[in-house]
PDB file of C-alpha atoms and ligand atoms in Angstrom:
ATOM      1  CA  MET A   1      55.255  22.861  75.913  1.00 96.00           C
ATOM      2  CA  GLU A   2      59.040  22.753  75.737  1.00 97.00           C
ATOM      3  CA  ASN A   3      61.072  25.763  76.841  1.00 97.00           C
ATOM      4  CA  ILE A   4      58.598  28.304  75.496  1.00 97.00           C
ATOM      5  CA  THR A   5      59.717  31.929  75.497  1.00 97.00           C
ATOM      6  CA  LYS A   6      57.566  34.767  74.169  1.00 97.00           C
ATOM      7  CA  SER A   7      58.099  38.532  74.126  1.00 97.00           C
ATOM      8  CA  PHE A   8      56.081  41.404  72.713  1.00 96.00           C
ATOM      9  CA  GLU A   9      58.268  44.289  71.497  1.00 95.00           C
ATOM     10  CA  GLY A  10      61.083  43.336  73.824  1.00 92.00           C
ATOM     11  CA  ASN A  11      58.706  42.853  76.734  1.00 95.00           C
ATOM     12  CA  LYS A  12      59.266  39.271  77.892  1.00 96.00           C
ATOM     13  CA  VAL A  13      56.002  37.624  78.947  1.00 96.00           C
ATOM     14  CA  LEU A  14      56.836  33.914  79.102  1.00 96.00           C
ATOM     15  CA  GLU A  15      60.251  32.524  79.882  1.00 95.00           C
ATOM     16  CA  GLU A  16      61.448  28.976  79.291  1.00 95.00           C
ATOM     17  CA  LEU A  17      58.100  27.458  80.132  1.00 96.00           C
ATOM     18  CA  SER A  18      57.816  23.651  80.019  1.00 97.00           C
ATOM     19  CA  PHE A  19      54.904  21.485  81.018  1.00 97.00           C
ATOM     20  CA  HIS A  20      52.658  18.766  79.625  1.00 97.00           C
ATOM     21  CA  VAL A  21      49.084  17.527  79.813  1.00 97.00           C
ATOM     22  CA  ASN A  22      48.506  13.764  79.799  1.00 96.00           C
ATOM     23  CA  GLU A  23      45.662  12.232  77.869  1.00 95.00           C
ATOM     24  CA  GLY A  24      42.408  12.557  79.797  1.00 94.00           C
ATOM     25  CA  GLU A  25      44.018  14.753  82.425  1.00 96.00           C
ATOM     26  CA  PHE A  26      42.581  17.970  83.864  1.00 97.00           C
ATOM     27  CA  VAL A  27      45.425  20.430  84.351  1.00 98.00           C
ATOM     28  CA  THR A  28      45.006  23.974  85.609  1.00 98.00           C
ATOM     29  CA  ILE A  29      47.447  26.841  85.428  1.00 97.00           C
ATOM     30  CA  VAL A  30      47.082  29.488  88.094  1.00 95.00           C
ATOM     31  CA  GLY A  31      48.914  32.771  87.917  1.00 90.00           C
ATOM     32  CA  PRO A  32      48.466  36.448  88.654  1.00 86.00           C
ATOM     33  CA  SER A  33      46.651  38.733  86.213  1.00 86.00           C
ATOM     34  CA  GLY A  34      48.904  39.773  83.364  1.00 88.00           C
ATOM     35  CA  SER A  35      51.248  36.825  83.864  1.00 89.00           C
ATOM     36  CA  GLY A  36      50.735  35.559  80.327  1.00 92.00           C
ATOM     37  CA  LYS A  37      48.027  32.924  80.765  1.00 92.00           C
ATOM     38  CA  SER A  38      45.974  34.004  77.772  1.00 92.00           C
ATOM     39  CA  THR A  39      49.172  34.418  75.756  1.00 95.00           C
ATOM     40  CA  LEU A  40      49.955  30.800  76.531  1.00 94.00           C
ATOM     41  CA  PHE A  41      46.657  29.751  75.002  1.00 94.00           C
ATOM     42  CA  HIS A  42      47.192  31.937  71.958  1.00 94.00           C
ATOM     43  CA  LEU A  43      50.465  30.088  71.484  1.00 96.00           C
ATOM     44  CA  ILE A  44      48.898  26.658  71.922  1.00 95.00           C
ATOM     45  CA  GLY A  45      46.088  27.658  69.571  1.00 92.00           C
ATOM     46  CA  GLY A  46      48.587  28.794  66.943  1.00 94.00           C
ATOM     47  CA  LEU A  47      47.530  32.459  66.934  1.00 93.00           C
ATOM     48  CA  TYR A  48      51.039  33.413  68.074  1.00 96.00           C
ATOM     49  CA  THR A  49      54.313  31.618  67.466  1.00 97.00           C
ATOM     50  CA  PRO A  50      56.856  31.257  70.258  1.00 97.00           C
ATOM     51  CA  ASP A  51      60.207  33.093  70.010  1.00 98.00           C
ATOM     52  CA  SER A  52      61.856  29.853  71.036  1.00 98.00           C
ATOM     53  CA  GLY A  53      60.752  26.443  72.189  1.00 98.00           C
ATOM     54  CA  ASP A  54      58.329  23.888  70.813  1.00 97.00           C
ATOM     55  CA  ILE A  55      54.689  23.060  71.242  1.00 97.00           C
ATOM     56  CA  ARG A  56      53.886  19.428  70.576  1.00 96.00           C
ATOM     57  CA  MET A  57      50.751  17.387  70.468  1.00 94.00           C
ATOM     58  CA  ASP A  58      51.039  13.607  70.326  1.00 91.00           C
ATOM     59  CA  GLY A  59      54.710  14.180  69.559  1.00 90.00           C
ATOM     60  CA  GLU A  60      54.049  16.379  66.544  1.00 93.00           C
ATOM     61  CA  ARG A  61      55.386  19.914  66.461  1.00 95.00           C
ATOM     62  CA  MET A  62      52.538  22.380  66.139  1.00 94.00           C
ATOM     63  CA  ASN A  63      54.082  25.844  66.550  1.00 96.00           C
ATOM     64  CA  GLY A  64      51.821  28.361  64.818  1.00 95.00           C
ATOM     65  CA  GLN A  65      49.390  25.690  63.719  1.00 94.00           C
ATOM     66  CA  ARG A  66      45.697  26.473  64.139  1.00 91.00           C
ATOM     67  CA  GLY A  67      42.694  24.247  64.599  1.00 85.00           C
ATOM     68  CA  ALA A  68      44.399  21.522  66.641  1.00 88.00           C
ATOM     69  CA  ILE A  69      42.744  22.411  69.927  1.00 90.00           C
ATOM     70  CA  SER A  70      39.379  23.552  71.123  1.00 88.00           C
ATOM     71  CA  TYR A  71      39.615  26.938  72.751  1.00 85.00           C
ATOM     72  CA  THR A  72      37.091  28.770  74.912  1.00 83.00           C
ATOM     73  CA  PRO A  73      38.246  32.371  75.197  1.00 81.00           C
ATOM     74  CA  GLN A  74      37.984  34.455  78.331  1.00 78.00           C
ATOM     75  CA  SER A  75      34.926  36.311  77.053  1.00 79.00           C
ATOM     76  CA  PRO A  76      32.390  34.289  75.103  1.00 77.00           C
ATOM     77  CA  SER A  77      32.800  34.694  71.359  1.00 83.00           C
ATOM     78  CA  LEU A  78      29.468  33.642  69.959  1.00 92.00           C
ATOM     79  CA  LEU A  79      28.379  34.646  66.495  1.00 92.00           C
ATOM     80  CA  PRO A  80      25.606  37.211  67.058  1.00 95.00           C
ATOM     81  CA  TRP A  81      23.650  36.247  63.948  1.00 95.00           C
ATOM     82  CA  ARG A  82      23.396  32.589  64.923  1.00 94.00           C
ATOM     83  CA  THR A  83      21.072  31.007  67.442  1.00 95.00           C
ATOM     84  CA  VAL A  84      22.361  29.183  70.525  1.00 96.00           C
ATOM     85  CA  LEU A  85      21.926  25.815  68.848  1.00 94.00           C
ATOM     86  CA  ASP A  86      23.586  26.937  65.621  1.00 92.00           C
ATOM     87  CA  ASN A  87      26.474  28.514  67.480  1.00 92.00           C
ATOM     88  CA  ILE A  88      27.132  25.111  69.015  1.00 91.00           C
ATOM     89  CA  LEU A  89      26.582  22.978  65.935  1.00 88.00           C
ATOM     90  CA  LEU A  90      28.032  25.085  63.157  1.00 75.00           C
ATOM     91  CA  SER A  91      31.279  25.911  64.875  1.00 59.00           C
ATOM     92  CA  GLY A  92      33.215  22.810  63.958  1.00 57.00           C
ATOM     93  CA  GLU A  93      32.975  19.746  61.814  1.00 57.00           C
ATOM     94  CA  ILE A  94      30.025  18.626  63.859  1.00 58.00           C
ATOM     95  CA  ASN A  95      26.606  18.391  62.295  1.00 61.00           C
ATOM     96  CA  GLY A  96      23.878  15.827  61.778  1.00 70.00           C
ATOM     97  CA  GLU A  97      21.104  14.501  63.952  1.00 74.00           C
ATOM     98  CA  LYS A  98      23.301  12.700  66.462  1.00 77.00           C
ATOM     99  CA  TYR A  99      25.120  15.919  67.327  1.00 85.00           C
ATOM    100  CA  GLU A 100      21.946  17.922  67.427  1.00 89.00           C
ATOM    101  CA  LEU A 101      20.450  15.563  70.014  1.00 90.00           C
ATOM    102  CA  GLU A 102      23.647  15.719  72.056  1.00 88.00           C
ATOM    103  CA  ALA A 103      23.690  19.519  71.830  1.00 91.00           C
ATOM    104  CA  LEU A 104      20.074  19.723  72.993  1.00 94.00           C
ATOM    105  CA  ARG A 105      20.890  17.446  75.908  1.00 91.00           C
ATOM    106  CA  MET A 106      23.872  19.591  76.908  1.00 89.00           C
ATOM    107  CA  ILE A 107      21.843  22.786  76.558  1.00 92.00           C
ATOM    108  CA  GLU A 108      19.300  21.327  78.944  1.00 91.00           C
ATOM    109  CA  ARG A 109      21.981  20.205  81.398  1.00 85.00           C
ATOM    110  CA  ALA A 110      23.436  23.692  81.335  1.00 85.00           C
ATOM    111  CA  GLY A 111      20.075  25.096  82.409  1.00 87.00           C
ATOM    112  CA  LEU A 112      19.397  26.714  79.040  1.00 93.00           C
ATOM    113  CA  LYS A 113      16.359  24.745  77.943  1.00 96.00           C
ATOM    114  CA  GLY A 114      14.012  27.034  76.016  1.00 97.00           C
ATOM    115  CA  TYR A 115      16.909  29.144  74.687  1.00 98.00           C
ATOM    116  CA  GLU A 116      17.889  26.846  71.815  1.00 97.00           C
ATOM    117  CA  GLN A 117      16.632  29.306  69.211  1.00 97.00           C
ATOM    118  CA  ALA A 118      17.564  32.476  71.105  1.00 98.00           C
ATOM    119  CA  TYR A 119      20.307  34.804  69.848  1.00 97.00           C
ATOM    120  CA  PRO A 120      23.367  35.636  71.988  1.00 96.00           C
ATOM    121  CA  SER A 121      22.153  39.211  72.605  1.00 96.00           C
ATOM    122  CA  GLU A 122      19.122  37.751  74.395  1.00 97.00           C
ATOM    123  CA  LEU A 123      21.349  35.927  76.922  1.00 94.00           C
ATOM    124  CA  SER A 124      23.175  37.125  80.027  1.00 89.00           C
ATOM    125  CA  GLY A 125      26.969  36.971  80.091  1.00 83.00           C
ATOM    126  CA  GLY A 126      26.906  33.793  82.164  1.00 81.00           C
ATOM    127  CA  MET A 127      24.498  32.119  79.784  1.00 88.00           C
ATOM    128  CA  GLN A 128      26.647  33.040  76.795  1.00 90.00           C
ATOM    129  CA  GLN A 129      29.625  31.553  78.592  1.00 85.00           C
ATOM    130  CA  ARG A 130      27.744  28.299  79.061  1.00 86.00           C
ATOM    131  CA  VAL A 131      26.964  28.140  75.349  1.00 91.00           C
ATOM    132  CA  SER A 132      30.595  28.817  74.554  1.00 89.00           C
ATOM    133  CA  PHE A 133      31.480  25.979  76.881  1.00 84.00           C
ATOM    134  CA  ILE A 134      29.134  23.474  75.305  1.00 87.00           C
ATOM    135  CA  ARG A 135      30.639  24.344  71.950  1.00 88.00           C
ATOM    136  CA  SER A 136      34.099  23.477  73.276  1.00 86.00           C
ATOM    137  CA  LEU A 137      32.981  20.293  74.943  1.00 84.00           C
ATOM    138  CA  MET A 138      31.358  19.105  71.732  1.00 84.00           C
ATOM    139  CA  SER A 139      34.280  19.903  69.490  1.00 83.00           C
ATOM    140  CA  PRO A 140      36.230  17.005  67.992  1.00 82.00           C
ATOM    141  CA  GLN A 141      39.693  18.122  69.123  1.00 85.00           C
ATOM    142  CA  SER A 142      41.275  16.064  71.895  1.00 86.00           C
ATOM    143  CA  LEU A 143      42.548  19.016  73.965  1.00 93.00           C
ATOM    144  CA  ILE A 144      40.149  21.573  75.374  1.00 93.00           C
ATOM    145  CA  CYS A 145      41.613  24.889  76.535  1.00 94.00           C
ATOM    146  CA  LEU A 146      39.505  26.950  78.927  1.00 93.00           C
ATOM    147  CA  ASP A 147      40.521  30.523  79.694  1.00 91.00           C
ATOM    148  CA  GLU A 148      39.032  31.581  83.053  1.00 89.00           C
ATOM    149  CA  PRO A 149      35.738  30.006  82.023  1.00 85.00           C
ATOM    150  CA  PHE A 150      33.835  30.847  85.197  1.00 84.00           C
ATOM    151  CA  SER A 151      35.126  34.335  85.863  1.00 81.00           C
ATOM    152  CA  SER A 152      31.980  36.158  84.750  1.00 75.00           C
ATOM    153  CA  LEU A 153      29.680  34.038  86.913  1.00 78.00           C
ATOM    154  CA  ASP A 154      28.428  34.725  90.422  1.00 81.00           C
ATOM    155  CA  GLU A 155      29.581  32.340  93.156  1.00 84.00           C
ATOM    156  CA  PHE A 156      26.480  30.164  93.117  1.00 82.00           C
ATOM    157  CA  THR A 157      26.293  29.767  89.351  1.00 81.00           C
ATOM    158  CA  ARG A 158      30.025  29.167  89.339  1.00 86.00           C
ATOM    159  CA  MET A 159      29.693  26.149  91.627  1.00 89.00           C
ATOM    160  CA  GLU A 160      26.814  24.786  89.588  1.00 85.00           C
ATOM    161  CA  MET A 161      28.750  25.182  86.358  1.00 84.00           C
ATOM    162  CA  GLN A 162      31.816  23.557  87.872  1.00 90.00           C
ATOM    163  CA  ASN A 163      29.728  20.566  88.901  1.00 90.00           C
ATOM    164  CA  TRP A 164      28.205  20.440  85.458  1.00 84.00           C
ATOM    165  CA  LEU A 165      31.627  20.528  83.809  1.00 87.00           C
ATOM    166  CA  LEU A 166      32.937  17.850  86.172  1.00 90.00           C
ATOM    167  CA  SER A 167      30.037  15.504  85.531  1.00 85.00           C
ATOM    168  CA  ILE A 168      30.426  15.855  81.781  1.00 81.00           C
ATOM    169  CA  TRP A 169      34.196  15.526  81.940  1.00 86.00           C
ATOM    170  CA  GLU A 170      34.065  12.495  84.238  1.00 84.00           C
ATOM    171  CA  GLU A 171      31.766  10.809  81.707  1.00 80.00           C
ATOM    172  CA  ASN A 172      34.153  11.107  78.783  1.00 74.00           C
ATOM    173  CA  LYS A 173      37.548  12.239  80.116  1.00 81.00           C
ATOM    174  CA  ARG A 174      38.785  14.719  77.527  1.00 87.00           C
ATOM    175  CA  SER A 175      42.125  16.383  78.128  1.00 94.00           C
ATOM    176  CA  ILE A 176      41.573  19.820  79.612  1.00 95.00           C
ATOM    177  CA  LEU A 177      43.973  22.680  80.171  1.00 97.00           C
ATOM    178  CA  MET A 178      42.374  25.511  82.110  1.00 96.00           C
ATOM    179  CA  VAL A 179      43.748  28.792  83.368  1.00 94.00           C
ATOM    180  CA  THR A 180      42.297  30.679  86.298  1.00 92.00           C
ATOM    181  CA  HIS A 181      43.314  32.912  89.160  1.00 87.00           C
ATOM    182  CA  HIS A 182      40.721  31.264  91.401  1.00 91.00           C
ATOM    183  CA  ILE A 183      42.523  28.791  93.674  1.00 94.00           C
ATOM    184  CA  GLU A 184      39.465  26.925  94.974  1.00 95.00           C
ATOM    185  CA  GLU A 185      38.198  26.398  91.477  1.00 95.00           C
ATOM    186  CA  ALA A 186      41.547  24.972  90.421  1.00 97.00           C
ATOM    187  CA  LEU A 187      41.613  22.659  93.442  1.00 97.00           C
ATOM    188  CA  TYR A 188      38.082  21.435  93.052  1.00 97.00           C
ATOM    189  CA  LEU A 189      38.445  20.559  89.375  1.00 97.00           C
ATOM    190  CA  SER A 190      42.018  19.568  88.654  1.00 97.00           C
ATOM    191  CA  ASP A 191      44.253  16.530  88.685  1.00 97.00           C
ATOM    192  CA  ARG A 192      47.274  18.784  88.615  1.00 98.00           C
ATOM    193  CA  ILE A 193      47.883  22.487  89.255  1.00 98.00           C
ATOM    194  CA  ILE A 194      50.755  24.466  87.802  1.00 97.00           C
ATOM    195  CA  VAL A 195      51.612  27.751  89.519  1.00 96.00           C
ATOM    196  CA  LEU A 196      53.048  30.543  87.381  1.00 93.00           C
ATOM    197  CA  SER A 197      55.124  33.444  88.622  1.00 89.00           C
ATOM    198  CA  GLY A 198      54.447  37.048  87.624  1.00 86.00           C
ATOM    199  CA  LYS A 199      55.979  38.519  84.475  1.00 85.00           C
ATOM    200  CA  PRO A 200      58.003  37.073  82.850  1.00 91.00           C
ATOM    201  CA  ALA A 201      56.062  33.942  83.734  1.00 91.00           C
ATOM    202  CA  LYS A 202      58.012  30.901  84.800  1.00 92.00           C
ATOM    203  CA  ILE A 203      56.701  27.741  86.393  1.00 94.00           C
ATOM    204  CA  LYS A 204      57.060  28.080  90.137  1.00 93.00           C
ATOM    205  CA  LYS A 205      55.622  24.768  91.201  1.00 95.00           C
ATOM    206  CA  GLU A 206      53.443  21.839  90.226  1.00 96.00           C
ATOM    207  CA  PHE A 207      51.011  20.097  92.547  1.00 97.00           C
ATOM    208  CA  SER A 208      49.251  16.757  92.052  1.00 98.00           C
ATOM    209  CA  ILE A 209      45.830  16.984  93.651  1.00 97.00           C
ATOM    210  CA  PRO A 210      44.872  13.790  95.465  1.00 95.00           C
ATOM    211  CA  PHE A 211      41.124  14.248  96.003  1.00 96.00           C
ATOM    212  CA  PRO A 212      39.280  11.165  94.704  1.00 94.00           C
ATOM    213  CA  ARG A 213      36.898  11.234  91.737  1.00 93.00           C
ATOM    214  CA  PRO A 214      34.079  11.701  91.243  1.00 92.00           C
ATOM    215  CA  ARG A 215      34.723  14.829  93.285  1.00 94.00           C
ATOM    216  CA  GLN A 216      32.276  15.531  96.072  1.00 93.00           C
ATOM    217  CA  GLU A 217      31.283  19.120  96.645  1.00 94.00           C
ATOM    218  CA  SER A 218      31.700  18.615 100.395  1.00 95.00           C
ATOM    219  CA  ILE A 219      35.497  18.444 100.029  1.00 96.00           C
ATOM    220  CA  ILE A 220      35.668  22.204  99.628  1.00 95.00           C
ATOM    221  CA  LEU A 221      34.839  22.592 103.304  1.00 95.00           C
ATOM    222  CA  SER A 222      37.345  20.011 104.512  1.00 97.00           C
ATOM    223  CA  ASP A 223      40.528  20.821 106.421  1.00 98.00           C
ATOM    224  CA  GLU A 224      42.580  19.068 103.763  1.00 97.00           C
ATOM    225  CA  PHE A 225      41.146  21.340 101.090  1.00 98.00           C
ATOM    226  CA  LEU A 226      41.908  24.398 103.175  1.00 97.00           C
ATOM    227  CA  GLN A 227      45.461  23.187 103.693  1.00 97.00           C
ATOM    228  CA  TRP A 228      45.888  22.799  99.928  1.00 97.00           C
ATOM    229  CA  LYS A 229      44.439  26.229  99.389  1.00 97.00           C
ATOM    230  CA  ARG A 230      46.974  27.650 101.821  1.00 97.00           C
ATOM    231  CA  ASN A 231      49.867  25.878 100.059  1.00 96.00           C
ATOM    232  CA  ILE A 232      48.919  27.197  96.667  1.00 96.00           C
ATOM    233  CA  TYR A 233      48.136  30.664  97.953  1.00 95.00           C
ATOM    234  CA  ASN A 234      51.556  30.854  99.575  1.00 95.00           C
ATOM    235  CA  GLU A 235      53.214  29.645  96.406  1.00 94.00           C
ATOM    236  CA  LEU A 236      51.406  32.308  94.378  1.00 91.00           C
ATOM    237  CA  ARG A 237      52.282  35.003  96.866  1.00 88.00           C
ATOM    238  CA  GLY A 238      55.867  33.852  96.841  1.00 81.00           C
ATOM    239  CA  THR A 239      56.126  33.129 100.548  1.00 55.00           C
TER     240      THR A 239
HETATM  241  N1  ADP B 301      49.357  40.908  71.225  1.00 77.18           N
HETATM  242  C1  ADP B 301      50.017  41.494  72.212  1.00 77.18           C
HETATM  243  N2  ADP B 301      50.829  42.562  71.992  1.00 77.18           N
HETATM  244  C2  ADP B 301      51.522  43.151  73.001  1.00 77.18           C
HETATM  245  N3  ADP B 301      51.454  42.744  74.289  1.00 77.18           N
HETATM  246  C3  ADP B 301      50.665  41.696  74.581  1.00 77.18           C
HETATM  247  C4  ADP B 301      49.908  41.014  73.575  1.00 77.18           C
HETATM  248  N4  ADP B 301      49.220  39.985  74.172  1.00 77.18           N
HETATM  249  C5  ADP B 301      49.538  40.051  75.481  1.00 77.18           C
HETATM  250  N5  ADP B 301      50.411  41.049  75.725  1.00 77.18           N
HETATM  251  C6  ADP B 301      50.985  41.397  77.039  1.00 77.18           C
HETATM  252  O1  ADP B 301      51.376  40.206  77.676  1.00 77.18           O
HETATM  253  C7  ADP B 301      51.127  40.247  79.085  1.00 77.18           C
HETATM  254  C8  ADP B 301      50.314  39.055  79.510  1.00 77.18           C
HETATM  255  O2  ADP B 301      48.986  39.170  78.999  1.00 77.18           O
HETATM  256  P1  ADP B 301      47.941  37.993  79.132  1.00 77.18           P
HETATM  257  O3  ADP B 301      48.493  36.785  78.493  1.00 77.18           O
HETATM  258  O4  ADP B 301      46.650  38.512  78.611  1.00 77.18           O
HETATM  259  O5  ADP B 301      47.872  37.803  80.720  1.00 77.18           O
HETATM  260  P2  ADP B 301      46.815  37.008  81.621  1.00 77.18           P
HETATM  261  O6  ADP B 301      45.893  36.259  80.717  1.00 77.18           O
HETATM  262  O7  ADP B 301      47.642  36.130  82.501  1.00 77.18           O
HETATM  263  O8  ADP B 301      46.097  38.040  82.439  1.00 77.18           O
HETATM  264  C9  ADP B 301      50.465  41.583  79.336  1.00 77.18           C
HETATM  265  O9  ADP B 301      51.443  42.473  79.824  1.00 77.18           O
HETATM  266  C10 ADP B 301      49.965  42.021  77.974  1.00 77.18           C
HETATM  267  O10 ADP B 301      49.948  43.402  77.871  1.00 77.18           O
HETATM  268 MG1   MG B 302      43.848  36.259  80.458  1.00 77.18          MG
END
């Protein structure tokens, strides 16, 4: 993202925003509600075009271009007339036996075994989110964008899903850009955290997170983790 500015009817939401995601990197953007995080994804996904600035992938300009990334929206957007398995398989260019086996494996790992042929209306919000997630993880695009993917989950399920995501990501290092307002989640998962200011959103600070991989759940109780949490909290609060 190079100097991205975006307004809606004269209401400036993003201002001169620049950042990048390296290949195989897990980057998280944290910012207050209404700071333009979802707007950022709509820009990257080509649903909106920036007023100024450029969005590039592998050096190629992709302003307003759709289909280049895999995007999991804030609320799960499953097709109600398709089963869980078909929502995962029929979403992209993926089909065939190899993908079906992989999808079944991921469904099982996400704790959804037995729901392969269920319809979205038969699932809880958290379960739908997991399906939405698997669909993203299985998509062929090299950049996965996750918009507050765990926000509808209770604390326990959240931790489980984070561990699940980490184990899958650590296996095949896709590039991930996530947004969240949950600091601990950002710290636990990310290689780098970018802190946004309130509206119009600018980048306040970037942090490289040094915790070794594979990440151990026990780090979240360590003093170092708490210190990081404090740093980022203070940055968000502007102190
Ligand atoms: N399509 C749109 N038309 C007008 N205003 C919009 C549109 N999309 C987002 N906004 C405004 O942009 C601001 C940021 O929204 P959003 O990106 O959803 O924030 P976040 O995801 O950080 O909570 C909000 O004030 C919202 O009202
Ligand atoms: Mg949002």
